[in-house]
Amino acid sequence: MSRAQISALVFGVGGFGALVAATASNEWKVTTRASSVITATWVYQGLWMNCAGYIQACRGLMIAAVSLGFFASIFALFGMKCTKVGGSDKTKAKIACLAGIVFILSGLCSMTGCSLYANKITTEFFDPLYVEQKMGYAYNGAASAMPSRTKYHGAEGDFKTTNPSKQFDKNAYV
């Protein structure tokens, strides 16, 4: 039984570490601004770079998940049979059960935050009226053709089509 508890503690603490790393990461949204493949510029955005409403909700859920994961790790450590802290075996069993429940709540918070963020990003990506995604996701998915055919002139606020090169003229392959 002690081997199962130790492995559960290792997996729980490892998951907590991954949760902290994901929360602090700047790679939640990766976009590219490119006119060609050679001159691509990658832009990374994390939870801490923007103050939109849904990002604040995701931020709050991830912070709650980190807090719950921390306390679950402490409870799991006290609830193990091989530790001398925590009282009798019956009390330790209750503490270990509490740690499992708190780990599950932490996982639900992080899963909800990540799913909310991913849903918003994919909704923006496939929305034809959302202008920023057409420049942001230059070579991803269905929007890969849009940046190659239009050029955005920032101050004017509209898209202007560029002239096609002469090599693709209608008589080029005759």
mmCIF file of C-alpha atoms in Angstrom:
data_model
loop_
_atom_site.group_PDB
_atom_site.id
_atom_site.type_symbol
_atom_site.label_atom_id
_atom_site.label_comp_id
_atom_site.label_asym_id
_atom_site.label_seq_id
_atom_site.Cartn_x
_atom_site.Cartn_y
_atom_site.Cartn_z
ATOM 1 C CA MET A 1 0.000 0.000 0.000
ATOM 2 C CA SER A 2 2.875 2.346 0.742
ATOM 3 C CA ARG A 3 4.247 1.928 -2.808
ATOM 4 C CA ALA A 4 0.892 3.001 -4.273
ATOM 5 C CA GLN A 5 0.792 6.022 -1.975
ATOM 6 C CA ILE A 6 4.309 7.074 -2.923
ATOM 7 C CA SER A 7 3.576 6.760 -6.635
ATOM 8 C CA ALA A 8 0.322 8.700 -6.187
ATOM 9 C CA LEU A 9 2.243 11.433 -4.369
ATOM 10 C CA VAL A 10 4.870 11.553 -7.128
ATOM 11 C CA PHE A 11 2.199 11.810 -9.839
ATOM 12 C CA GLY A 12 0.277 14.430 -7.864
ATOM 13 C CA VAL A 13 3.317 16.612 -7.247
ATOM 14 C CA GLY A 14 4.428 16.127 -10.867
ATOM 15 C CA GLY A 15 1.023 17.257 -12.078
ATOM 16 C CA PHE A 16 1.202 20.239 -9.750
ATOM 17 C CA GLY A 17 4.603 21.147 -11.198
ATOM 18 C CA ALA A 18 3.248 20.875 -14.745
ATOM 19 C CA LEU A 19 0.317 23.064 -13.746
ATOM 20 C CA VAL A 20 2.631 25.755 -12.371
ATOM 21 C CA ALA A 21 4.759 25.598 -15.532
ATOM 22 C CA ALA A 22 1.700 25.873 -17.774
ATOM 23 C CA THR A 23 0.316 28.799 -15.812
ATOM 24 C CA ALA A 24 3.586 30.714 -16.024
ATOM 25 C CA SER A 25 4.212 29.804 -19.665
ATOM 26 C CA ASN A 26 4.096 32.404 -22.431
ATOM 27 C CA GLU A 27 3.058 29.902 -25.090
ATOM 28 C CA TRP A 28 -0.712 29.812 -24.649
ATOM 29 C CA LYS A 29 -1.231 31.473 -28.019
ATOM 30 C CA VAL A 30 1.415 31.294 -30.719
ATOM 31 C CA THR A 31 0.881 33.454 -33.779
ATOM 32 C CA THR A 32 2.984 34.346 -36.747
ATOM 33 C CA ARG A 33 3.191 37.522 -38.720
ATOM 34 C CA ALA A 34 4.776 36.712 -42.003
ATOM 35 C CA SER A 35 4.900 37.872 -45.555
ATOM 36 C CA SER A 36 6.772 34.710 -46.506
ATOM 37 C CA VAL A 37 8.070 31.586 -44.832
ATOM 38 C CA ILE A 38 11.595 32.981 -44.701
ATOM 39 C CA THR A 39 10.711 36.173 -42.830
ATOM 40 C CA ALA A 40 8.256 34.731 -40.311
ATOM 41 C CA THR A 41 8.057 36.342 -36.892
ATOM 42 C CA TRP A 42 6.582 34.304 -34.064
ATOM 43 C CA VAL A 43 4.609 36.062 -31.348
ATOM 44 C CA TYR A 44 3.960 34.280 -28.054
ATOM 45 C CA GLN A 45 1.162 35.309 -25.692
ATOM 46 C CA GLY A 46 0.511 33.961 -22.241
ATOM 47 C CA LEU A 47 -2.104 34.540 -19.590
ATOM 48 C CA TRP A 48 -0.237 37.529 -18.218
ATOM 49 C CA MET A 49 0.091 39.607 -21.405
ATOM 50 C CA ASN A 50 -3.503 40.644 -22.030
ATOM 51 C CA CYS A 51 -6.389 41.800 -19.860
ATOM 52 C CA ALA A 52 -9.380 40.570 -21.855
ATOM 53 C CA GLY A 53 -12.302 39.263 -19.807
ATOM 54 C CA TYR A 54 -11.981 35.622 -20.789
ATOM 55 C CA ILE A 55 -8.232 35.700 -20.130
ATOM 56 C CA GLN A 56 -8.865 37.050 -16.636
ATOM 57 C CA ALA A 57 -11.303 34.191 -16.051
ATOM 58 C CA CYS A 58 -8.709 31.680 -17.271
ATOM 59 C CA ARG A 59 -6.086 33.346 -15.103
ATOM 60 C CA GLY A 60 -8.335 33.070 -12.037
ATOM 61 C CA LEU A 61 -9.104 29.413 -12.728
ATOM 62 C CA MET A 62 -5.424 28.579 -13.175
ATOM 63 C CA ILE A 63 -4.464 30.418 -9.979
ATOM 64 C CA ALA A 64 -7.212 28.541 -8.127
ATOM 65 C CA ALA A 65 -5.887 25.281 -9.598
ATOM 66 C CA VAL A 66 -2.340 26.093 -8.479
ATOM 67 C CA SER A 67 -3.540 26.966 -4.972
ATOM 68 C CA LEU A 68 -5.636 23.816 -4.699
ATOM 69 C CA GLY A 69 -2.769 21.721 -6.060
ATOM 70 C CA PHE A 70 -0.395 23.138 -3.464
ATOM 71 C CA PHE A 71 -2.722 22.330 -0.586
ATOM 72 C CA ALA A 72 -3.491 18.903 -2.060
ATOM 73 C CA SER A 73 0.237 18.145 -2.162
ATOM 74 C CA ILE A 74 0.590 19.094 1.506
ATOM 75 C CA PHE A 75 -2.483 17.031 2.451
ATOM 76 C CA ALA A 76 -1.175 14.065 0.468
ATOM 77 C CA LEU A 77 2.165 14.262 2.218
ATOM 78 C CA PHE A 78 0.500 14.307 5.648
ATOM 79 C CA GLY A 79 -1.940 11.545 4.694
ATOM 80 C CA MET A 80 0.668 8.964 3.718
ATOM 81 C CA LYS A 81 1.148 5.956 5.991
ATOM 82 C CA CYS A 82 4.925 6.294 5.894
ATOM 83 C CA THR A 83 4.928 9.740 7.540
ATOM 84 C CA LYS A 84 4.785 10.277 11.275
ATOM 85 C CA VAL A 85 2.693 13.452 10.971
ATOM 86 C CA GLY A 86 -1.078 13.258 10.791
ATOM 87 C CA GLY A 87 -2.224 11.081 13.676
ATOM 88 C CA SER A 88 -3.731 7.588 13.524
ATOM 89 C CA ASP A 89 -4.209 5.489 10.381
ATOM 90 C CA LYS A 90 -7.912 6.353 10.298
ATOM 91 C CA THR A 91 -7.135 10.095 10.384
ATOM 92 C CA LYS A 92 -4.428 9.673 7.741
ATOM 93 C CA ALA A 93 -6.886 7.853 5.495
ATOM 94 C CA LYS A 94 -9.297 10.785 5.759
ATOM 95 C CA ILE A 95 -6.492 13.264 5.010
ATOM 96 C CA ALA A 96 -5.395 11.188 1.994
ATOM 97 C CA CYS A 97 -8.992 11.081 0.738
ATOM 98 C CA LEU A 98 -9.231 14.845 1.178
ATOM 99 C CA ALA A 99 -5.990 15.241 -0.788
ATOM 100 C CA GLY A 100 -7.441 13.185 -3.637
ATOM 101 C CA ILE A 101 -10.605 15.281 -3.728
ATOM 102 C CA VAL A 102 -8.602 18.522 -3.716
ATOM 103 C CA PHE A 103 -6.363 17.192 -6.531
ATOM 104 C CA ILE A 104 -9.491 16.415 -8.558
ATOM 105 C CA LEU A 105 -10.837 19.932 -7.939
ATOM 106 C CA SER A 106 -7.481 21.378 -8.983
ATOM 107 C CA GLY A 107 -7.569 19.353 -12.191
ATOM 108 C CA LEU A 108 -11.121 20.474 -12.938
ATOM 109 C CA CYS A 109 -10.168 24.129 -12.462
ATOM 110 C CA SER A 110 -7.166 23.845 -14.753
ATOM 111 C CA MET A 111 -9.096 21.855 -17.350
ATOM 112 C CA THR A 112 -11.873 24.440 -17.352
ATOM 113 C CA GLY A 113 -9.415 27.329 -17.719
ATOM 114 C CA CYS A 114 -7.537 25.675 -20.572
ATOM 115 C CA SER A 115 -10.759 24.687 -22.339
ATOM 116 C CA LEU A 116 -12.182 28.201 -22.033
ATOM 117 C CA TYR A 117 -9.012 29.691 -23.501
ATOM 118 C CA ALA A 118 -8.842 27.155 -26.330
ATOM 119 C CA ASN A 119 -12.527 27.661 -27.159
ATOM 120 C CA LYS A 120 -12.098 31.430 -27.408
ATOM 121 C CA ILE A 121 -8.968 31.150 -29.545
ATOM 122 C CA THR A 122 -10.537 28.697 -31.996
ATOM 123 C CA THR A 123 -13.730 30.769 -32.152
ATOM 124 C CA GLU A 124 -11.689 33.852 -33.038
ATOM 125 C CA PHE A 125 -9.666 31.876 -35.569
ATOM 126 C CA PHE A 126 -12.677 30.647 -37.524
ATOM 127 C CA ASP A 127 -14.640 33.921 -37.286
ATOM 128 C CA PRO A 128 -14.474 35.624 -40.711
ATOM 129 C CA LEU A 129 -15.164 39.041 -39.166
ATOM 130 C CA TYR A 130 -12.250 38.869 -36.730
ATOM 131 C CA VAL A 131 -9.454 40.728 -38.530
ATOM 132 C CA GLU A 132 -6.534 40.051 -36.204
ATOM 133 C CA GLN A 133 -6.559 36.290 -36.726
ATOM 134 C CA LYS A 134 -5.996 36.645 -40.449
ATOM 135 C CA MET A 135 -2.673 38.313 -39.854
ATOM 136 C CA GLY A 136 -1.932 36.361 -36.701
ATOM 137 C CA TYR A 137 -2.339 32.822 -37.990
ATOM 138 C CA ALA A 138 -0.722 33.338 -41.353
ATOM 139 C CA TYR A 139 0.106 29.701 -42.067
ATOM 140 C CA ASN A 140 -2.341 27.767 -39.912
ATOM 141 C CA GLY A 141 -5.478 26.074 -41.086
ATOM 142 C CA ALA A 142 -8.000 27.607 -43.436
ATOM 143 C CA ALA A 143 -6.673 31.153 -43.066
ATOM 144 C CA SER A 144 -3.349 30.299 -44.732
ATOM 145 C CA ALA A 145 -4.460 31.756 -48.050
ATOM 146 C CA MET A 146 -5.663 35.115 -46.690
ATOM 147 C CA PRO A 147 -2.336 36.772 -45.760
ATOM 148 C CA SER A 148 -0.735 35.748 -49.021
ATOM 149 C CA ARG A 149 -3.413 37.580 -51.038
ATOM 150 C CA THR A 150 -3.962 40.692 -48.981
ATOM 151 C CA LYS A 151 -1.763 43.276 -47.408
ATOM 152 C CA TYR A 152 -2.809 45.153 -44.308
ATOM 153 C CA HIS A 153 -1.991 48.852 -44.179
ATOM 154 C CA GLY A 154 -2.364 49.565 -40.457
ATOM 155 C CA ALA A 155 -3.251 53.271 -40.433
ATOM 156 C CA GLU A 156 -5.811 53.071 -43.199
ATOM 157 C CA GLY A 157 -7.699 50.261 -41.468
ATOM 158 C CA ASP A 158 -8.583 48.182 -44.491
ATOM 159 C CA PHE A 159 -7.219 45.391 -46.612
ATOM 160 C CA LYS A 160 -5.921 46.135 -50.085
ATOM 161 C CA THR A 161 -5.192 43.417 -52.551
ATOM 162 C CA THR A 162 -1.668 43.283 -53.855
ATOM 163 C CA ASN A 163 -0.824 42.968 -57.506
ATOM 164 C CA PRO A 164 -0.038 39.394 -58.482
ATOM 165 C CA SER A 165 3.434 38.776 -59.817
ATOM 166 C CA LYS A 166 3.953 38.607 -63.580
ATOM 167 C CA GLN A 167 5.016 34.969 -63.474
ATOM 168 C CA PHE A 168 1.427 33.947 -62.716
ATOM 169 C CA ASP A 169 -0.010 35.754 -65.699
ATOM 170 C CA LYS A 170 -2.690 33.895 -67.647
ATOM 171 C CA ASN A 171 -0.191 33.312 -70.518
ATOM 172 C CA ALA A 172 2.694 32.208 -68.264
ATOM 173 C CA TYR A 173 2.388 28.496 -69.023
ATOM 174 C CA VAL A 174 1.575 28.694 -72.752
#
